[in-house]
């Protein structure tokens, strides 16, 4: 600009693959990701979203948090050392500013995004669609959600609630969804990778 200042963004380099790339490999090989691995990835993304949604207290509004607004397989990366990273905060916004229009990647965007009512539950919807695709290796369709027969009944309930078209019927917070998944893990005596 006129003052000779160059603006740029610095991001962390993550040596790994996005979930999009992993899904392509699975489709090519015909191999599915084991349920316990998918749940482990989902819990890690939920942990990141919980941190985002809680955020830092705004002293003027007394509200906190950031809504990611574009959770999709392209925006979640697994490093070769096993770390789960949430990427691309380009459409994120402070929830303290109130609901707003987001430009989420179809079909991952919650229905309320188009009406400018996106909030934390929109991220829950998007992640639930990603969870569906990781388990089924199929594209999710809100008009005809064909829930994955190969996953357990407890996880089907998590998917159904997480992808509810009406935000008031979804998990109302990330901790609520985490609790439901952890109850499922205990009921199935599942061992998760850490």
PDB file of C-alpha atoms in Angstrom:
ATOM      1  CA  UNK A   1       0.000   0.000   0.000  1.00  0.00           C
ATOM      2  CA  UNK A   2       1.005   3.658   0.079  1.00  0.00           C
ATOM      3  CA  UNK A   3       3.101   3.200   3.238  1.00  0.00           C
ATOM      4  CA  UNK A   4       5.123   0.311   1.827  1.00  0.00           C
ATOM      5  CA  UNK A   5       3.652  -2.207   4.264  1.00  0.00           C
ATOM      6  CA  UNK A   6       3.121  -5.703   2.970  1.00  0.00           C
ATOM      7  CA  UNK A   7       0.350  -7.664   4.631  1.00  0.00           C
ATOM      8  CA  UNK A   8       0.413 -11.419   4.701  1.00  0.00           C
ATOM      9  CA  UNK A   9      -0.872 -14.383   6.652  1.00  0.00           C
ATOM     10  CA  UNK A  10       1.432 -16.974   8.160  1.00  0.00           C
ATOM     11  CA  UNK A  11       0.034 -20.456   8.690  1.00  0.00           C
ATOM     12  CA  UNK A  12       1.450 -23.599  10.187  1.00  0.00           C
ATOM     13  CA  UNK A  13       2.873 -26.134   7.749  1.00  0.00           C
ATOM     14  CA  UNK A  14       1.254 -29.497   8.398  1.00  0.00           C
ATOM     15  CA  UNK A  15       2.880 -32.526   6.791  1.00  0.00           C
ATOM     16  CA  UNK A  16      -0.089 -34.782   6.206  1.00  0.00           C
ATOM     17  CA  UNK A  17      -3.299 -35.340   4.280  1.00  0.00           C
ATOM     18  CA  UNK A  18      -6.679 -33.655   4.341  1.00  0.00           C
ATOM     19  CA  UNK A  19      -9.740 -35.796   4.941  1.00  0.00           C
ATOM     20  CA  UNK A  20     -10.634 -35.137   1.281  1.00  0.00           C
ATOM     21  CA  UNK A  21      -7.395 -36.780   0.194  1.00  0.00           C
ATOM     22  CA  UNK A  22      -7.927 -39.667   2.612  1.00  0.00           C
ATOM     23  CA  UNK A  23     -11.491 -40.169   1.314  1.00  0.00           C
ATOM     24  CA  UNK A  24     -10.195 -40.266  -2.285  1.00  0.00           C
ATOM     25  CA  UNK A  25      -7.641 -42.936  -1.297  1.00  0.00           C
ATOM     26  CA  UNK A  26     -10.393 -44.959   0.393  1.00  0.00           C
ATOM     27  CA  UNK A  27     -12.666 -44.698  -2.651  1.00  0.00           C
ATOM     28  CA  UNK A  28      -9.811 -45.731  -4.959  1.00  0.00           C
ATOM     29  CA  UNK A  29      -8.784 -48.696  -2.795  1.00  0.00           C
ATOM     30  CA  UNK A  30     -12.309 -49.692  -1.777  1.00  0.00           C
ATOM     31  CA  UNK A  31     -11.278 -49.741   1.892  1.00  0.00           C
ATOM     32  CA  UNK A  32     -13.292 -48.033   4.611  1.00  0.00           C
ATOM     33  CA  UNK A  33     -11.878 -46.232   7.610  1.00  0.00           C
ATOM     34  CA  UNK A  34     -12.526 -48.225  10.806  1.00  0.00           C
ATOM     35  CA  UNK A  35     -15.300 -46.760  12.971  1.00  0.00           C
ATOM     36  CA  UNK A  36     -13.039 -46.274  15.996  1.00  0.00           C
ATOM     37  CA  UNK A  37     -10.585 -44.234  13.880  1.00  0.00           C
ATOM     38  CA  UNK A  38     -13.401 -42.063  12.482  1.00  0.00           C
ATOM     39  CA  UNK A  39     -14.705 -41.470  16.014  1.00  0.00           C
ATOM     40  CA  UNK A  40     -11.221 -40.517  17.216  1.00  0.00           C
ATOM     41  CA  UNK A  41     -10.858 -37.971  14.396  1.00  0.00           C
ATOM     42  CA  UNK A  42     -14.358 -36.620  15.084  1.00  0.00           C
ATOM     43  CA  UNK A  43     -13.628 -36.167  18.799  1.00  0.00           C
ATOM     44  CA  UNK A  44     -10.416 -34.279  17.967  1.00  0.00           C
ATOM     45  CA  UNK A  45     -12.279 -31.908  15.621  1.00  0.00           C
ATOM     46  CA  UNK A  46     -14.991 -31.471  18.266  1.00  0.00           C
ATOM     47  CA  UNK A  47     -12.298 -30.571  20.798  1.00  0.00           C
ATOM     48  CA  UNK A  48     -10.977 -27.882  18.442  1.00  0.00           C
ATOM     49  CA  UNK A  49     -14.505 -26.582  17.804  1.00  0.00           C
ATOM     50  CA  UNK A  50     -15.214 -26.494  21.537  1.00  0.00           C
ATOM     51  CA  UNK A  51     -12.126 -24.342  22.027  1.00  0.00           C
ATOM     52  CA  UNK A  52     -13.188 -22.056  19.159  1.00  0.00           C
ATOM     53  CA  UNK A  53     -16.783 -21.760  20.326  1.00  0.00           C
ATOM     54  CA  UNK A  54     -15.787 -20.921  23.909  1.00  0.00           C
ATOM     55  CA  UNK A  55     -13.208 -18.420  22.742  1.00  0.00           C
ATOM     56  CA  UNK A  56     -12.202 -15.339  24.657  1.00  0.00           C
ATOM     57  CA  UNK A  57     -14.675 -13.211  26.570  1.00  0.00           C
ATOM     58  CA  UNK A  58     -15.529  -9.946  24.828  1.00  0.00           C
ATOM     59  CA  UNK A  59     -15.746  -7.435  27.709  1.00  0.00           C
ATOM     60  CA  UNK A  60     -18.309  -5.255  25.884  1.00  0.00           C
ATOM     61  CA  UNK A  61     -20.816  -7.936  24.871  1.00  0.00           C
ATOM     62  CA  UNK A  62     -19.898 -10.586  27.469  1.00  0.00           C
ATOM     63  CA  UNK A  63     -20.106 -13.136  24.649  1.00  0.00           C
ATOM     64  CA  UNK A  64     -17.413 -15.495  23.523  1.00  0.00           C
ATOM     65  CA  UNK A  65     -16.364 -17.660  20.689  1.00  0.00           C
ATOM     66  CA  UNK A  66     -15.739 -18.106  17.038  1.00  0.00           C
ATOM     67  CA  UNK A  67     -17.843 -20.060  14.555  1.00  0.00           C
ATOM     68  CA  UNK A  68     -15.682 -21.807  11.930  1.00  0.00           C
ATOM     69  CA  UNK A  69     -18.403 -21.751   9.283  1.00  0.00           C
ATOM     70  CA  UNK A  70     -16.766 -24.132   6.782  1.00  0.00           C
ATOM     71  CA  UNK A  71     -16.030 -27.523   8.324  1.00  0.00           C
ATOM     72  CA  UNK A  72     -15.515 -29.954   5.436  1.00  0.00           C
ATOM     73  CA  UNK A  73     -13.119 -32.801   4.539  1.00  0.00           C
ATOM     74  CA  UNK A  74     -10.886 -30.268   2.758  1.00  0.00           C
ATOM     75  CA  UNK A  75     -10.574 -28.253   5.983  1.00  0.00           C
ATOM     76  CA  UNK A  76      -9.521 -31.060   8.311  1.00  0.00           C
ATOM     77  CA  UNK A  77      -6.023 -32.453   8.061  1.00  0.00           C
ATOM     78  CA  UNK A  78      -4.336 -35.432   9.683  1.00  0.00           C
ATOM     79  CA  UNK A  79      -0.593 -34.993  10.078  1.00  0.00           C
ATOM     80  CA  UNK A  80       1.666 -37.951   9.440  1.00  0.00           C
ATOM     81  CA  UNK A  81       2.336 -37.974  13.195  1.00  0.00           C
ATOM     82  CA  UNK A  82      -1.416 -38.409  13.842  1.00  0.00           C
ATOM     83  CA  UNK A  83      -2.418 -34.884  14.867  1.00  0.00           C
ATOM     84  CA  UNK A  84      -5.828 -33.648  13.721  1.00  0.00           C
ATOM     85  CA  UNK A  85      -5.837 -30.043  12.512  1.00  0.00           C
ATOM     86  CA  UNK A  86      -8.761 -27.805  11.587  1.00  0.00           C
ATOM     87  CA  UNK A  87      -7.854 -25.557   8.641  1.00  0.00           C
ATOM     88  CA  UNK A  88      -9.120 -22.505   6.752  1.00  0.00           C
ATOM     89  CA  UNK A  89     -10.663 -19.928   9.007  1.00  0.00           C
ATOM     90  CA  UNK A  90     -11.419 -17.660   6.030  1.00  0.00           C
ATOM     91  CA  UNK A  91     -15.163 -17.474   6.716  1.00  0.00           C
ATOM     92  CA  UNK A  92     -14.969 -17.737  10.504  1.00  0.00           C
ATOM     93  CA  UNK A  93     -16.553 -15.018  12.571  1.00  0.00           C
ATOM     94  CA  UNK A  94     -16.956 -13.972  16.176  1.00  0.00           C
ATOM     95  CA  UNK A  95     -20.204 -15.318  17.564  1.00  0.00           C
ATOM     96  CA  UNK A  96     -20.283 -12.175  19.730  1.00  0.00           C
ATOM     97  CA  UNK A  97     -21.203 -10.303  16.561  1.00  0.00           C
ATOM     98  CA  UNK A  98     -24.313 -12.442  16.203  1.00  0.00           C
ATOM     99  CA  UNK A  99     -25.404 -14.857  13.500  1.00  0.00           C
ATOM    100  CA  UNK A 100     -24.306 -14.092   9.988  1.00  0.00           C
ATOM    101  CA  UNK A 101     -24.210 -15.399   6.457  1.00  0.00           C
ATOM    102  CA  UNK A 102     -21.403 -17.864   5.843  1.00  0.00           C
ATOM    103  CA  UNK A 103     -20.207 -19.386   2.640  1.00  0.00           C
ATOM    104  CA  UNK A 104     -19.763 -23.012   3.638  1.00  0.00           C
ATOM    105  CA  UNK A 105     -18.756 -25.627   1.105  1.00  0.00           C
ATOM    106  CA  UNK A 106     -21.826 -27.461  -0.242  1.00  0.00           C
ATOM    107  CA  UNK A 107     -23.102 -29.972   0.929  1.00  0.00           C
ATOM    108  CA  UNK A 108     -21.496 -29.351   4.333  1.00  0.00           C
ATOM    109  CA  UNK A 109     -23.252 -26.084   5.099  1.00  0.00           C
ATOM    110  CA  UNK A 110     -26.166 -26.225   7.503  1.00  0.00           C
ATOM    111  CA  UNK A 111     -29.544 -25.094   6.124  1.00  0.00           C
ATOM    112  CA  UNK A 112     -29.606 -21.973   8.318  1.00  0.00           C
ATOM    113  CA  UNK A 113     -26.400 -20.627   6.766  1.00  0.00           C
ATOM    114  CA  UNK A 114     -28.291 -19.383   3.703  1.00  0.00           C
ATOM    115  CA  UNK A 115     -30.665 -17.370   5.900  1.00  0.00           C
ATOM    116  CA  UNK A 116     -27.905 -15.683   7.879  1.00  0.00           C
ATOM    117  CA  UNK A 117     -28.619 -17.629  11.056  1.00  0.00           C
ATOM    118  CA  UNK A 118     -25.346 -19.568  11.309  1.00  0.00           C
ATOM    119  CA  UNK A 119     -24.108 -20.290  14.819  1.00  0.00           C
ATOM    120  CA  UNK A 120     -22.192 -22.992  16.695  1.00  0.00           C
ATOM    121  CA  UNK A 121     -24.833 -25.578  15.754  1.00  0.00           C
ATOM    122  CA  UNK A 122     -23.966 -24.965  12.103  1.00  0.00           C
ATOM    123  CA  UNK A 123     -20.440 -26.282  12.755  1.00  0.00           C
ATOM    124  CA  UNK A 124     -22.012 -29.331  14.448  1.00  0.00           C
ATOM    125  CA  UNK A 125     -24.114 -29.994  11.339  1.00  0.00           C
ATOM    126  CA  UNK A 126     -21.103 -29.666   9.041  1.00  0.00           C
ATOM    127  CA  UNK A 127     -18.971 -32.002  11.127  1.00  0.00           C
ATOM    128  CA  UNK A 128     -21.830 -34.536  11.277  1.00  0.00           C
ATOM    129  CA  UNK A 129     -21.967 -34.550   7.467  1.00  0.00           C
ATOM    130  CA  UNK A 130     -18.192 -35.151   7.397  1.00  0.00           C
ATOM    131  CA  UNK A 131     -18.665 -37.977   9.933  1.00  0.00           C
ATOM    132  CA  UNK A 132     -21.321 -39.537   7.674  1.00  0.00           C
ATOM    133  CA  UNK A 133     -19.010 -39.409   4.664  1.00  0.00           C
ATOM    134  CA  UNK A 134     -16.054 -40.867   6.561  1.00  0.00           C
ATOM    135  CA  UNK A 135     -18.174 -43.801   7.696  1.00  0.00           C
ATOM    136  CA  UNK A 136     -20.034 -44.463   4.444  1.00  0.00           C
ATOM    137  CA  UNK A 137     -17.655 -43.193   1.743  1.00  0.00           C
ATOM    138  CA  UNK A 138     -20.782 -41.676   0.172  1.00  0.00           C
ATOM    139  CA  UNK A 139     -21.891 -38.078  -0.348  1.00  0.00           C
ATOM    140  CA  UNK A 140     -24.449 -36.908   2.172  1.00  0.00           C
ATOM    141  CA  UNK A 141     -27.819 -35.723   0.914  1.00  0.00           C
ATOM    142  CA  UNK A 142     -30.030 -33.863   3.378  1.00  0.00           C
ATOM    143  CA  UNK A 143     -33.098 -34.707   1.291  1.00  0.00           C
ATOM    144  CA  UNK A 144     -32.536 -38.443   1.586  1.00  0.00           C
ATOM    145  CA  UNK A 145     -30.095 -39.258   4.376  1.00  0.00           C
ATOM    146  CA  UNK A 146     -29.365 -42.967   3.939  1.00  0.00           C
ATOM    147  CA  UNK A 147     -27.716 -43.637   7.269  1.00  0.00           C
ATOM    148  CA  UNK A 148     -24.853 -46.047   7.161  1.00  0.00           C
ATOM    149  CA  UNK A 149     -25.989 -49.589   7.910  1.00  0.00           C
ATOM    150  CA  UNK A 150     -22.471 -50.737   8.787  1.00  0.00           C
ATOM    151  CA  UNK A 151     -22.079 -48.441  11.762  1.00  0.00           C
ATOM    152  CA  UNK A 152     -23.530 -49.124  15.173  1.00  0.00           C
ATOM    153  CA  UNK A 153     -26.995 -47.961  16.251  1.00  0.00           C
ATOM    154  CA  UNK A 154     -25.536 -45.509  18.758  1.00  0.00           C
ATOM    155  CA  UNK A 155     -23.531 -43.785  16.059  1.00  0.00           C
ATOM    156  CA  UNK A 156     -26.547 -43.700  13.731  1.00  0.00           C
ATOM    157  CA  UNK A 157     -28.383 -41.747  16.466  1.00  0.00           C
ATOM    158  CA  UNK A 158     -25.442 -39.322  16.708  1.00  0.00           C
ATOM    159  CA  UNK A 159     -25.549 -38.834  12.925  1.00  0.00           C
ATOM    160  CA  UNK A 160     -29.298 -38.317  12.840  1.00  0.00           C
ATOM    161  CA  UNK A 161     -29.248 -35.730  15.596  1.00  0.00           C
ATOM    162  CA  UNK A 162     -26.144 -33.960  14.254  1.00  0.00           C
ATOM    163  CA  UNK A 163     -27.614 -33.635  10.755  1.00  0.00           C
ATOM    164  CA  UNK A 164     -31.113 -32.558  11.790  1.00  0.00           C
ATOM    165  CA  UNK A 165     -32.296 -29.887   9.356  1.00  0.00           C
ATOM    166  CA  UNK A 166     -33.787 -27.827  12.190  1.00  0.00           C
ATOM    167  CA  UNK A 167     -30.952 -26.433  14.335  1.00  0.00           C
ATOM    168  CA  UNK A 168     -33.135 -26.674  17.467  1.00  0.00           C
ATOM    169  CA  UNK A 169     -33.244 -30.474  17.007  1.00  0.00           C
ATOM    170  CA  UNK A 170     -29.441 -30.790  16.746  1.00  0.00           C
ATOM    171  CA  UNK A 171     -26.927 -30.961  19.539  1.00  0.00           C
ATOM    172  CA  UNK A 172     -27.063 -27.504  21.075  1.00  0.00           C
ATOM    173  CA  UNK A 173     -23.374 -27.452  21.930  1.00  0.00           C
ATOM    174  CA  UNK A 174     -20.170 -29.280  21.141  1.00  0.00           C
ATOM    175  CA  UNK A 175     -19.895 -30.697  24.698  1.00  0.00           C
ATOM    176  CA  UNK A 176     -23.363 -32.242  24.242  1.00  0.00           C
ATOM    177  CA  UNK A 177     -22.226 -34.019  21.063  1.00  0.00           C
ATOM    178  CA  UNK A 178     -18.950 -35.091  22.686  1.00  0.00           C
ATOM    179  CA  UNK A 179     -20.922 -36.598  25.573  1.00  0.00           C
ATOM    180  CA  UNK A 180     -23.177 -38.555  23.183  1.00  0.00           C
ATOM    181  CA  UNK A 181     -20.176 -39.958  21.287  1.00  0.00           C
ATOM    182  CA  UNK A 182     -18.321 -40.828  24.500  1.00  0.00           C
ATOM    183  CA  UNK A 183     -21.415 -42.660  25.797  1.00  0.00           C
ATOM    184  CA  UNK A 184     -21.487 -44.603  22.523  1.00  0.00           C
ATOM    185  CA  UNK A 185     -17.775 -45.451  22.859  1.00  0.00           C
ATOM    186  CA  UNK A 186     -18.329 -46.747  26.418  1.00  0.00           C
ATOM    187  CA  UNK A 187     -21.427 -48.749  25.425  1.00  0.00           C
ATOM    188  CA  UNK A 188     -19.490 -50.415  22.592  1.00  0.00           C
ATOM    189  CA  UNK A 189     -16.357 -50.976  24.749  1.00  0.00           C
ATOM    190  CA  UNK A 190     -14.467 -49.228  21.974  1.00  0.00           C
ATOM    191  CA  UNK A 191     -10.779 -48.435  22.245  1.00  0.00           C
ATOM    192  CA  UNK A 192      -9.798 -45.187  20.533  1.00  0.00           C
ATOM    193  CA  UNK A 193      -6.345 -44.330  19.256  1.00  0.00           C
ATOM    194  CA  UNK A 194      -4.776 -41.330  20.921  1.00  0.00           C
TER     195      UNK A 194
END
